[in-house]
Short mmCIF file of C-alpha atoms in Angstrom, two decimals:
data_model
loop_
_atom_site.label_atom_id
_atom_site.label_comp_id
_atom_site.label_asym_id
_atom_site.label_seq_id
_atom_site.Cartn_x
_atom_site.Cartn_y
_atom_site.Cartn_z
CA MET N 1 -17.42 -16.75 8.98
CA PHE N 2 -17.40 -14.64 5.90
CA ASP N 3 -17.48 -16.59 2.41
CA ARG N 4 -14.48 -15.52 1.10
CA ILE N 5 -10.66 -16.50 2.29
CA VAL N 6 -7.54 -14.53 1.44
CA GLU N 7 -4.36 -15.99 2.21
CA LEU N 8 -2.06 -13.80 4.24
CA GLU N 9 1.24 -14.05 3.07
CA ASN N 10 3.74 -11.80 5.73
CA ILE N 11 6.73 -11.56 4.18
CA GLY N 12 9.05 -9.19 5.74
CA LEU N 13 12.23 -7.56 4.40
CA ILE N 14 11.74 -7.90 0.72
CA SER N 15 13.40 -5.85 -2.72
CA TYR N 16 10.89 -4.42 -4.54
CA LYS N 17 11.71 -5.88 -7.48
CA LYS N 18 11.21 -9.07 -6.54
CA ALA N 19 8.06 -8.19 -5.02
CA TRP N 20 7.31 -6.75 -7.34
CA GLU N 21 7.47 -10.06 -10.01
CA TYR N 22 6.03 -11.87 -7.57
CA GLN N 23 2.79 -9.88 -7.68
CA GLN N 24 2.71 -9.80 -11.94
CA LYS N 25 2.80 -14.01 -11.14
CA LEU N 26 -0.17 -13.87 -8.50
CA VAL N 27 -2.13 -11.63 -10.62
CA GLN N 28 -1.63 -13.79 -13.81
CA GLU N 29 -2.69 -16.94 -12.36
CA ARG N 30 -5.49 -15.12 -11.44
CA LEU N 31 -6.42 -14.09 -14.48
CA ASP N 32 -5.89 -17.79 -16.33
CA ASN N 33 -7.38 -19.24 -13.37
CA PRO N 34 -10.24 -16.99 -11.46
CA ASP N 35 -10.97 -19.33 -8.97
CA LEU N 36 -7.73 -19.10 -7.04
CA PRO N 37 -8.15 -17.51 -3.91
CA ASP N 38 -6.90 -13.85 -3.13
CA LYS N 39 -3.85 -13.32 -1.24
CA LEU N 40 -2.93 -10.80 1.07
CA LEU N 41 1.41 -9.38 0.86
CA LEU N 42 2.84 -7.09 4.14
CA VAL N 43 6.25 -6.76 3.35
CA GLU N 44 8.68 -4.41 4.12
CA HIS N 45 11.65 -3.05 1.17
CA PRO N 46 14.68 -1.37 1.38
CA ALA N 47 15.12 1.94 0.63
CA VAL N 48 13.64 2.95 -3.38
CA TYR N 49 11.44 5.03 -5.11
CA THR N 50 8.48 3.78 -7.18
CA LEU N 51 6.93 6.21 -9.54
CA GLY N 52 3.38 5.39 -10.82
CA THR N 53 2.61 5.41 -14.77
CA GLY N 54 2.00 8.59 -15.50
CA SER N 55 3.98 10.31 -13.09
CA THR N 56 6.12 13.41 -13.89
CA LEU N 57 10.10 13.62 -12.76
CA ASP N 58 9.40 16.60 -11.96
CA ASN N 59 8.83 15.82 -8.28
CA LEU N 60 12.30 14.09 -7.80
CA LYS N 61 14.58 16.99 -5.91
CA PHE N 62 17.58 15.14 -7.66
CA ASP N 63 19.49 14.69 -10.60
CA LEU N 64 18.99 11.15 -11.81
CA ASN N 65 22.06 10.65 -14.40
CA SER N 66 24.12 10.84 -10.83
CA PHE N 67 21.68 8.37 -8.88
CA SER N 68 22.72 5.44 -7.38
CA GLY N 69 19.94 4.38 -5.22
CA GLU N 70 16.78 2.10 -6.55
CA ILE N 71 14.00 3.92 -8.57
CA TYR N 72 11.29 2.29 -10.88
CA ARG N 73 8.50 3.13 -12.66
CA THR N 74 5.28 0.63 -12.69
CA GLU N 75 2.08 0.24 -13.70
CA ARG N 76 0.48 1.89 -10.06
CA GLY N 77 -1.31 4.82 -10.05
CA GLY N 78 -0.19 7.95 -8.06
CA GLU N 79 3.23 9.89 -7.62
CA VAL N 80 6.52 10.14 -6.38
CA THR N 81 6.54 7.57 -3.45
CA PHE N 82 9.43 6.56 -0.82
CA HIS N 83 10.03 3.06 0.20
CA CYS N 84 11.97 1.86 3.38
CA GLU N 85 12.20 -0.07 6.41
CA GLY N 86 9.86 0.57 9.29
CA GLN N 87 6.64 1.12 6.98
CA ILE N 88 4.33 -1.36 5.96
CA VAL N 89 4.00 -2.20 2.60
CA VAL N 90 0.44 -4.06 1.42
CA TYR N 91 -0.04 -6.21 -1.73
CA PRO N 92 -3.62 -7.35 -1.69
CA ILE N 93 -4.00 -9.27 -4.50
CA LEU N 94 -8.02 -9.22 -5.36
CA ASN N 95 -10.29 -10.70 -7.50
CA LEU N 96 -13.15 -7.58 -7.76
CA HIS N 97 -16.05 -10.22 -9.60
CA TYR N 98 -15.95 -11.13 -5.66
CA TYR N 99 -16.48 -7.72 -4.06
CA GLN N 100 -17.62 -5.03 -6.04
CA LYS N 101 -16.35 -3.87 -9.57
CA ASP N 102 -15.74 -0.63 -8.59
CA LEU N 103 -12.02 1.29 -8.02
CA HIS N 104 -13.85 4.17 -6.12
CA TRP N 105 -14.98 1.46 -3.69
CA TYR N 106 -11.34 -0.06 -3.57
CA LEU N 107 -9.89 3.27 -2.98
CA ARG N 108 -12.22 3.73 0.35
CA GLN N 109 -12.05 0.65 1.41
CA LEU N 110 -8.06 0.55 1.50
CA GLU N 111 -8.25 4.20 3.42
CA GLU N 112 -10.83 2.47 6.01
CA VAL N 113 -8.40 0.07 7.19
CA ILE N 114 -5.58 2.76 7.53
CA ILE N 115 -8.18 4.77 9.56
CA GLN N 116 -9.65 2.16 11.18
CA VAL N 117 -5.91 0.80 12.09
CA LEU N 118 -4.31 4.21 13.14
CA ALA N 119 -7.70 4.63 15.69
CA GLU N 120 -6.73 1.64 17.26
CA TYR N 121 -3.57 3.84 18.11
CA ASN N 122 -5.83 6.46 19.73
CA LEU N 123 -4.68 8.39 16.22
CA LYS N 124 -7.21 10.69 14.65
CA SER N 125 -6.84 10.50 10.86
CA HIS N 126 -8.77 11.11 7.69
CA ARG N 127 -8.50 11.85 4.05
CA VAL N 128 -8.27 14.89 1.95
CA GLU N 129 -10.97 15.22 -0.88
CA GLY N 130 -9.64 15.47 -4.17
CA LEU N 131 -6.91 13.08 -3.01
CA THR N 132 -6.23 9.28 -2.28
CA GLY N 133 -4.44 8.22 0.93
CA VAL N 134 -4.53 9.44 4.79
CA TRP N 135 -3.29 12.19 6.78
CA ILE N 136 -3.03 13.06 10.27
CA GLY N 137 -3.55 16.76 10.02
CA ASP N 138 -1.83 18.15 7.27
CA ALA N 139 1.03 15.49 7.39
CA LYS N 140 -0.18 12.10 5.38
CA ILE N 141 0.75 8.98 6.99
CA ALA N 142 0.24 6.23 4.13
CA ALA N 143 -0.23 6.98 0.26
CA ILE N 144 -2.14 4.50 -2.02
CA GLY N 145 -1.55 3.22 -4.91
CA ILE N 146 -2.76 0.82 -7.49
CA LYS N 147 -3.27 -0.82 -11.04
CA VAL N 148 -6.73 -3.46 -11.45
CA LYS N 149 -6.29 -5.60 -14.87
CA ARG N 150 -9.36 -7.19 -15.17
CA TRP N 151 -10.79 -6.47 -11.67
CA ILE N 152 -7.77 -8.45 -10.60
CA THR N 153 -5.84 -5.84 -8.19
CA MET N 154 -1.86 -5.36 -7.67
CA HIS N 155 -0.07 -2.54 -5.79
CA GLY N 156 -1.86 -1.06 -2.31
CA PHE N 157 -0.64 1.08 0.20
CA ALA N 158 2.53 1.96 2.36
CA LEU N 159 1.21 2.47 6.02
CA ASN N 160 4.86 4.73 7.83
CA VAL N 161 5.00 3.01 11.20
CA CYS N 162 8.71 4.10 12.85
CA CYS N 163 10.86 4.46 9.63
CA ASP N 164 13.33 7.17 8.98
CA LEU N 165 11.73 10.06 7.05
CA SER N 166 14.22 11.05 5.17
CA GLY N 167 13.77 9.68 1.93
CA PHE N 168 11.14 12.09 1.73
CA GLU N 169 13.07 14.64 1.34
CA LYS N 170 14.33 14.06 -1.69
CA ILE N 171 10.95 13.92 -3.23
CA ILE N 172 7.63 15.80 -3.66
CA PRO N 173 5.50 12.96 -2.43
CA CYS N 174 2.70 11.47 -3.77
CA GLY N 175 3.32 14.93 -6.07
CA ILE N 176 1.96 17.03 -3.29
CA LYS N 177 3.28 20.49 -2.45
CA GLY N 178 3.34 21.68 0.74
CA LYS N 179 1.93 18.90 2.92
CA PHE N 180 4.40 16.80 5.07
CA VAL N 181 4.70 13.13 6.07
CA THR N 182 5.12 11.73 9.05
CA THR N 183 4.84 8.21 11.38
CA ILE N 184 2.89 6.48 14.05
CA SER N 185 5.86 6.99 15.98
CA HIS N 186 5.65 10.43 15.88
CA HIS N 187 2.68 9.96 17.84
CA ASN N 188 3.34 6.58 19.84
CA ARG N 189 6.84 6.20 20.52
CA ASN N 190 6.15 2.35 22.04
CA ILE N 191 4.50 1.74 18.46
CA ASN N 192 5.93 -2.29 17.54
CA ILE N 193 5.00 -2.95 13.96
CA ILE N 194 4.89 -6.39 14.85
CA GLU N 195 1.93 -5.59 16.53
CA VAL N 196 0.49 -3.25 14.02
CA LYS N 197 0.64 -5.90 10.94
CA LYS N 198 -1.41 -8.20 13.53
CA MET N 199 -4.22 -5.38 13.71
CA LEU N 200 -3.78 -4.37 10.18
CA VAL N 201 -4.27 -7.80 9.10
CA LYS N 202 -7.60 -7.88 11.89
CA ILE N 203 -8.74 -4.95 10.39
CA PHE N 204 -8.32 -5.71 7.00
CA ALA N 205 -11.04 -8.78 7.53
CA GLU N 206 -13.29 -6.49 9.50
CA VAL N 207 -13.71 -3.67 6.48
CA PHE N 208 -13.52 -6.53 3.81
CA SER N 209 -15.65 -9.06 5.67
CA VAL N 210 -13.31 -11.70 4.46
CA SER N 211 -11.70 -14.81 6.73
CA ILE N 212 -8.12 -14.48 6.46
CA LYS N 213 -6.05 -17.65 6.57
#
């Protein structure tokens, strides 16, 4: 049994704005009371674009003035990305004082969770030197963007499971030209997103050496 307990909230479909506000609330609570347990939020979002704090609008292929969809600039790192149903978005709210106060370590841990989950479905994935995220071949299957405030984490990663990728065609994903995006279902048509969520929780617990309740 591991000492650190992480409370799981498998929320399901929720608007990006509500999930964002909930994360901010959880972070503030832990800044006020560092003894509170960590959280692991699993969500899916209706179609939405998000931009990192320093991201450029040059990576948008549409005119913001005539865009009728949802788009948010957030405090996470990274460039523009797209969320939609069929994509698992994971928001760990962790107090890194109990792990390692090292952002590079944390990012590599998140990548390791994704790589091990994909391996469970016989998919060989990899990191790309100098970039954050996980790839299968030249196609990105998971994007990562985090914010850490006094070593409390928020935001996280998005794993493309069985989502419609057409929304990515309107942006340069993560600001990386000449790369594509892919899904688990592209390689495994029988994939079940509920099972992937369960596997993800199991692997997260192993990689971070925590107990999830």
